[in-house]
Structure formats: structure tokens, C-alpha cells
Short mmCIF file of C-alpha atoms and ligand atoms in Angstrom, two decimals:
data_model
loop_
_atom_site.label_atom_id
_atom_site.label_comp_id
_atom_site.label_asym_id
_atom_site.label_seq_id
_atom_site.Cartn_x
_atom_site.Cartn_y
_atom_site.Cartn_z
CA MET A 1 3.13 5.67 21.07
CA LYS A 2 5.99 8.08 21.14
CA ASP A 3 7.94 9.77 18.36
CA SER A 4 11.31 10.42 20.04
CA TYR A 5 14.35 12.35 18.81
CA ARG A 6 15.97 9.01 18.12
CA HIS A 7 13.08 8.00 15.85
CA LYS A 8 13.21 11.37 14.10
CA GLY A 9 16.95 10.99 13.55
CA LEU A 10 16.57 7.50 12.11
CA ARG A 11 13.80 8.77 9.86
CA ALA A 12 15.93 11.61 8.52
CA LYS A 13 18.61 9.03 7.69
CA LEU A 14 16.06 6.90 5.86
CA VAL A 15 14.95 9.90 3.80
CA LYS A 16 18.59 10.55 2.88
CA GLN A 17 18.99 6.89 1.83
CA LEU A 18 15.89 7.09 -0.37
CA LYS A 19 17.26 10.24 -2.03
CA ASP A 20 20.54 8.44 -2.67
CA LYS A 21 18.59 5.58 -4.25
CA GLY A 22 17.03 8.02 -6.70
CA ILE A 23 13.75 9.22 -5.18
CA LYS A 24 13.30 12.84 -6.25
CA ASP A 25 9.70 13.83 -5.53
CA ILE A 26 9.93 16.24 -2.59
CA LYS A 27 6.34 15.58 -1.58
CA VAL A 28 7.15 11.87 -1.22
CA LEU A 29 10.33 12.55 0.76
CA ALA A 30 8.50 15.04 3.00
CA ALA A 31 5.72 12.52 3.72
CA ILE A 32 8.17 9.75 4.62
CA GLY A 33 10.10 12.25 6.73
CA ALA A 34 6.93 13.20 8.59
CA ILE A 35 5.21 9.86 9.29
CA PRO A 36 6.38 7.81 12.29
CA ARG A 37 6.77 4.47 10.49
CA HIS A 38 7.48 2.72 13.79
CA TYR A 39 3.81 3.23 14.76
CA PHE A 40 2.92 0.80 11.97
CA LEU A 41 5.02 -2.06 13.39
CA ASP A 42 4.65 -3.84 16.72
CA ASN A 43 6.58 -2.08 19.52
CA ALA A 44 9.14 -4.84 19.75
CA PHE A 45 10.32 -4.04 16.21
CA ASP A 46 10.93 -0.32 16.64
CA GLU A 47 14.50 -0.73 15.52
CA TRP A 48 13.43 -2.13 12.16
CA ALA A 49 11.04 0.64 11.24
CA TYR A 50 13.66 2.87 9.63
CA LYS A 51 15.65 0.28 7.76
CA ASP A 52 14.94 0.17 4.06
CA GLN A 53 13.38 -3.30 4.32
CA ALA A 54 9.98 -4.96 4.13
CA PHE A 55 8.73 -6.38 7.44
CA PRO A 56 6.04 -8.87 8.57
CA ILE A 57 2.89 -7.27 10.00
CA GLY A 58 0.93 -10.39 10.95
CA SER A 59 -1.69 -12.40 9.05
CA GLY A 60 1.17 -13.56 6.82
CA GLN A 61 1.52 -10.09 5.27
CA THR A 62 4.25 -7.48 5.06
CA ILE A 63 4.62 -3.71 5.20
CA SER A 64 6.34 -2.81 1.92
CA GLN A 65 9.96 -1.68 1.88
CA PRO A 66 10.24 2.14 2.22
CA TYR A 67 11.96 2.42 -1.18
CA THR A 68 9.06 0.58 -2.82
CA VAL A 69 6.50 2.82 -1.10
CA ALA A 70 8.48 5.90 -2.14
CA ARG A 71 8.90 4.76 -5.74
CA GLN A 72 5.24 3.82 -6.12
CA SER A 73 4.14 7.11 -4.58
CA GLU A 74 6.42 8.99 -6.98
CA LEU A 75 5.28 7.07 -10.07
CA LEU A 76 1.63 7.75 -9.22
CA GLU A 77 2.08 11.50 -9.91
CA ILE A 78 -0.22 12.55 -7.10
CA PHE A 79 -1.91 15.93 -7.37
CA ASP A 80 -3.87 17.83 -4.74
CA LYS A 81 -7.11 16.08 -3.71
CA CYS A 82 -6.81 13.37 -6.35
CA LYS A 83 -8.90 10.29 -5.66
CA VAL A 84 -6.72 7.24 -5.17
CA LEU A 85 -7.80 3.63 -4.79
CA GLU A 86 -5.24 1.39 -3.07
CA ILE A 87 -5.53 -2.40 -3.30
CA GLY A 88 -3.96 -4.04 -0.25
CA THR A 89 -4.21 -1.77 2.82
CA GLY A 90 -1.98 -3.97 4.97
CA SER A 91 -0.48 -1.83 7.74
CA GLY A 92 -1.89 1.37 6.23
CA TYR A 93 1.56 2.93 5.77
CA GLN A 94 1.33 3.40 1.99
CA ALA A 95 -2.15 4.90 2.41
CA ALA A 96 -0.76 7.28 5.06
CA VAL A 97 2.02 8.43 2.73
CA LEU A 98 -0.48 9.20 -0.06
CA ALA A 99 -2.85 10.97 2.36
CA THR A 100 0.04 13.12 3.62
CA MET A 101 0.69 14.06 -0.02
CA ASN A 102 -2.87 15.39 0.02
CA ALA A 103 -4.57 12.59 -1.90
CA LYS A 104 -8.07 11.41 -0.98
CA VAL A 105 -7.36 7.74 -0.29
CA TYR A 106 -9.70 4.74 -0.48
CA SER A 107 -8.00 1.49 0.46
CA ILE A 108 -9.25 -2.10 0.20
CA GLU A 109 -8.04 -5.07 2.27
CA ARG A 110 -9.24 -8.66 1.88
CA GLN A 111 -8.17 -9.95 5.30
CA LYS A 112 -10.77 -9.14 7.91
CA LEU A 113 -8.34 -9.09 10.85
CA LEU A 114 -5.94 -6.70 9.13
CA PHE A 115 -8.83 -4.57 7.91
CA ASP A 116 -10.21 -4.25 11.46
CA LYS A 117 -6.82 -3.53 12.98
CA THR A 118 -5.76 -0.89 10.42
CA SER A 119 -9.20 0.77 10.22
CA SER A 120 -9.18 1.50 13.94
CA PHE A 121 -5.47 2.37 14.04
CA LEU A 122 -5.29 5.01 11.27
CA PRO A 123 -7.72 7.52 12.87
CA LYS A 124 -5.91 7.08 16.20
CA ILE A 125 -2.73 8.52 14.71
CA GLY A 126 -4.58 11.30 12.92
CA PHE A 127 -5.41 9.80 9.51
CA ASN A 128 -9.17 10.37 9.65
CA SER A 129 -9.51 11.05 5.95
CA ILE A 130 -8.41 7.60 4.75
CA ARG A 131 -11.43 5.51 3.82
CA THR A 132 -10.74 1.82 4.48
CA LEU A 133 -12.86 -0.83 2.78
CA TYR A 134 -13.14 -4.56 3.42
CA GLY A 135 -13.38 -6.68 0.28
CA ASP A 136 -11.70 -8.19 -2.73
CA GLY A 137 -9.58 -5.55 -4.41
CA TYR A 138 -10.11 -7.16 -7.82
CA GLU A 139 -13.68 -5.83 -7.59
CA GLY A 140 -12.46 -2.29 -6.88
CA SER A 141 -15.08 -0.02 -5.33
CA PRO A 142 -17.99 0.74 -7.68
CA ARG A 143 -19.44 2.87 -4.89
CA PHE A 144 -16.57 5.38 -4.87
CA ALA A 145 -15.44 5.06 -8.52
CA PRO A 146 -14.21 6.62 -10.74
CA PHE A 147 -10.65 7.18 -9.47
CA ASP A 148 -7.82 9.39 -10.71
CA ARG A 149 -5.24 6.86 -9.56
CA ILE A 150 -5.22 3.15 -8.69
CA ILE A 151 -2.29 1.47 -6.95
CA ALA A 152 -1.81 -2.24 -6.25
CA THR A 153 0.56 -3.06 -3.39
CA ALA A 154 0.84 -6.80 -4.07
CA GLY A 155 1.89 -8.79 -7.12
CA ILE A 156 -0.76 -9.20 -9.79
CA ASN A 157 -0.68 -11.22 -13.01
CA GLU A 158 -2.85 -9.08 -15.28
CA ILE A 159 -4.67 -5.75 -15.54
CA PRO A 160 -7.99 -6.38 -13.75
CA LYS A 161 -10.81 -5.32 -16.07
CA LYS A 162 -13.02 -3.95 -13.30
CA LEU A 163 -10.21 -1.77 -12.00
CA PHE A 164 -9.53 -0.44 -15.51
CA GLN A 165 -13.22 0.46 -15.81
CA GLN A 166 -13.10 2.32 -12.49
CA LEU A 167 -10.14 4.46 -13.60
CA LYS A 168 -10.88 7.87 -15.16
CA VAL A 169 -9.71 8.52 -18.70
CA GLY A 170 -6.36 10.31 -18.22
CA GLY A 171 -5.88 8.43 -14.96
CA ILE A 172 -2.91 6.31 -13.89
CA MET A 173 -2.89 2.74 -12.59
CA LEU A 174 0.29 1.33 -11.04
CA LEU A 175 0.62 -2.45 -10.87
CA PRO A 176 3.49 -4.79 -10.00
CA ILE A 177 2.79 -7.33 -12.76
CA GLY A 178 4.23 -10.84 -12.48
CA ASP A 179 4.17 -13.98 -10.35
CA GLN A 180 5.72 -15.08 -7.03
CA ARG A 181 9.20 -15.00 -8.58
CA GLY A 182 9.04 -11.25 -9.09
CA GLN A 183 7.12 -8.45 -10.74
CA VAL A 184 7.76 -5.57 -13.09
CA MET A 185 6.44 -2.21 -11.92
CA THR A 186 4.00 -1.25 -14.64
CA ARG A 187 2.32 2.11 -15.14
CA ILE A 188 -0.85 2.23 -17.19
CA LEU A 189 -2.11 5.53 -18.54
CA LYS A 190 -5.76 5.23 -19.58
CA THR A 191 -6.12 7.04 -22.89
CA SER A 192 -9.78 6.15 -23.60
CA GLU A 193 -12.43 3.77 -22.25
CA THR A 194 -10.81 0.99 -24.29
CA SER A 195 -7.13 1.91 -24.63
CA TYR A 196 -4.03 2.62 -22.58
CA ASP A 197 -0.31 3.33 -22.79
CA LYS A 198 2.08 1.24 -20.77
CA GLU A 199 5.50 2.00 -19.23
CA THR A 200 7.67 -0.24 -17.06
CA PHE A 201 10.01 0.66 -14.20
CA GLY A 202 12.12 -2.32 -13.24
CA LYS A 203 11.79 -5.38 -11.07
CA PHE A 204 10.22 -5.58 -7.61
CA SER A 205 9.32 -8.31 -5.19
CA PHE A 206 5.84 -8.24 -3.62
CA VAL A 207 3.66 -10.84 -1.90
CA PRO A 208 1.05 -12.04 -4.40
CA PHE A 209 -2.58 -10.95 -4.45
CA LEU A 210 -5.14 -13.54 -3.49
CA LYS A 211 -8.65 -13.57 -4.91
CA GLY A 212 -11.75 -13.26 -2.73
CA THR A 213 -11.92 -12.29 0.93
CA SER A 214 -10.65 -13.99 4.04
CA GLY A 215 -12.96 -13.42 6.98
CA MET A 216 -13.05 -14.43 10.60
CA GLU A 217 -14.20 -17.94 9.66
CA ASN A 218 -10.95 -18.55 7.79
CA HIS A 219 -8.90 -17.13 10.61
CA LYS A 220 -10.72 -19.33 13.12
CA ARG A 221 -10.13 -22.36 10.96
CA LYS A 222 -6.41 -21.57 10.67
CA THR A 223 -6.12 -21.09 14.43
CA GLU A 224 -7.87 -24.39 14.98
CA GLU A 225 -5.53 -26.10 12.54
CA LYS A 226 -2.57 -24.77 14.50
CA ILE A 227 -4.00 -26.04 17.77
CA LEU A 228 -4.60 -29.45 16.24
CA ARG A 229 -1.05 -29.77 14.99
N1 LIG B 1 0.19 -1.36 1.36
C1 LIG B 1 0.59 -2.17 2.49
C2 LIG B 1 1.40 -3.41 2.12
C3 LIG B 1 0.54 -4.40 1.58
S1 LIG B 1 1.03 -6.08 1.49
C4 LIG B 1 1.36 -1.37 3.52
O1 LIG B 1 1.69 -0.22 3.25
O2 LIG B 1 1.59 -1.91 4.59
C5 LIG B 1 -0.32 -6.60 0.46
C6 LIG B 1 -1.68 -6.54 1.10
O3 LIG B 1 -2.62 -6.90 0.11
C7 LIG B 1 -1.86 -7.57 2.23
O4 LIG B 1 -2.36 -6.90 3.37
C8 LIG B 1 -2.90 -8.53 1.67
O5 LIG B 1 -3.75 -9.09 2.65
C9 LIG B 1 -3.65 -7.66 0.70
N2 LIG B 1 -4.36 -8.37 -0.37
C10 LIG B 1 -4.00 -9.51 -1.02
N3 LIG B 1 -4.92 -9.85 -1.95
C11 LIG B 1 -5.89 -8.86 -1.90
C12 LIG B 1 -7.10 -8.63 -2.61
N4 LIG B 1 -7.54 -9.47 -3.56
N5 LIG B 1 -7.83 -7.54 -2.30
C13 LIG B 1 -7.42 -6.66 -1.33
N6 LIG B 1 -6.28 -6.84 -0.62
C14 LIG B 1 -5.52 -7.92 -0.90
#
């Protein structure tokens, strides 16, 4: 993996584009400016890494559009060493942005193949502090709770009760709430164990969350189905 002058140039342009689209948080812009996003895509798609677009990463999933990553990172109001739980590790890019902003990141992925791939990849490019977890994000992580921040990086149709319980009072949870047709970025501020304030920040388009986990057995079955067809 190489971070060339060309990559750096394209990245600087992307940061400029994000600024023009309204991203103001300098910590967010600095993180996106620092992280080689092309490492998170297959080599063949180098060219795509610095376009403001989502992109497939395998296992039927996508790496979120840079603007979406930037906006979510900004809305989370990250502070030094805050404990963040991410639902939907995917490529690990969003987790890397939050870690670069000095958050302590825990990230859950339900697809075993993606989990394995991203868990071994992140330390290789220097992100040793990100704790990746395999499981159903709807369950959160009782082991590492409570969290200062919780971020969902796929569409969700409600506020999951278990995640709300694992959020500290005063903490923020950011969820794209809706169905396959689109979601509204929703920020929940937990005001007590049983109450919250809610703000919304416009429409977004994410892949939907799926319940439960998908392990090697499922993958094997899918591969077999393909061979049969
Ligand atoms: N944050 C990612 C983008 C994630 S796309 C990045 O920066 O690349 C959404 C991810 O959520 C996919 O990887 C998908 O497999 C995962 N996902 C879907 N349902 C889930 C669930 N219930 N628990 C945990 N992860 C889930």
C-alpha cells in the first residue's frame, strides 16, 4: 500500500469539497485529510477513493460516502478520549476517522467475513486502538458499556432499547432512522435513564441494518447457491 503525492492531492481536493458542502469541524476535516481512504478499497478502485461517493466493499456492503462520514463525525461532537460505539464496521473507514479524532472506538459488525477482514486490516495501517467486535449491533456491547457516543452507519427503523440503555446520560446517539427508501439523520441526546431530546438533520441514504449475525455458514450457503445456479 502506497500513499502517493497523487493520492494526497486527490485527498486535499476531497477535503475542499466537503468544506464547500458545509462541513466545518476542523478535527473532522483534518482526519479525512490524513487517512488514505484508498487503503479501504480494493486496489483496482483507487481512482474512486477520493470521489464523494459510496462504494461497494464486498459482502453486499458499502463504504459510506465521505460527506456522510464527515457529517456523522461532526454531529457526534467527539471529545478527547470519548468512548464511541459504532454499529456497522464495514470497511473500518468511519471508525478510523473517529479514532483519528482521538475517540476510543468500539465497532460491531454482523458479517463474519467483513469482521475478519477489517479486524486484521486496521492494525496493519496503524489503527491498533480500534476495538472490533463480531455480533449483532442491536445488542450493543454490554461488556464495554456505557458509551459517551453511539453511531449507527446503516438505516434503522427505531431507537434500539438496548443501545439507549448502554448510552451514558448526557451522551449522544446518532441514527439514520427510516426504511430502504431513505432515512432522516436523527440525533438523540439522553437526558435521563428514561428520556431524551431529539433533533433531525436531513435525508440520507444508507443500506439497511439486518438483525442477527451472518457467519461463515451463511457465506458458504450463498457461495453454494451461486455455484448451483
Ligand atoms: N461504517 C462503514 C459503512 C458501513 S455499511 C464504513 O465506514 O465502511 C453498514 C454495515 O453495517 C455493513 O458492513 C453491514 O454488514 C453492517 N450491519 C448491518 N446490520 C448490522 C447489525 N445488526 N449489527 C452490526 N452490523 C450490521
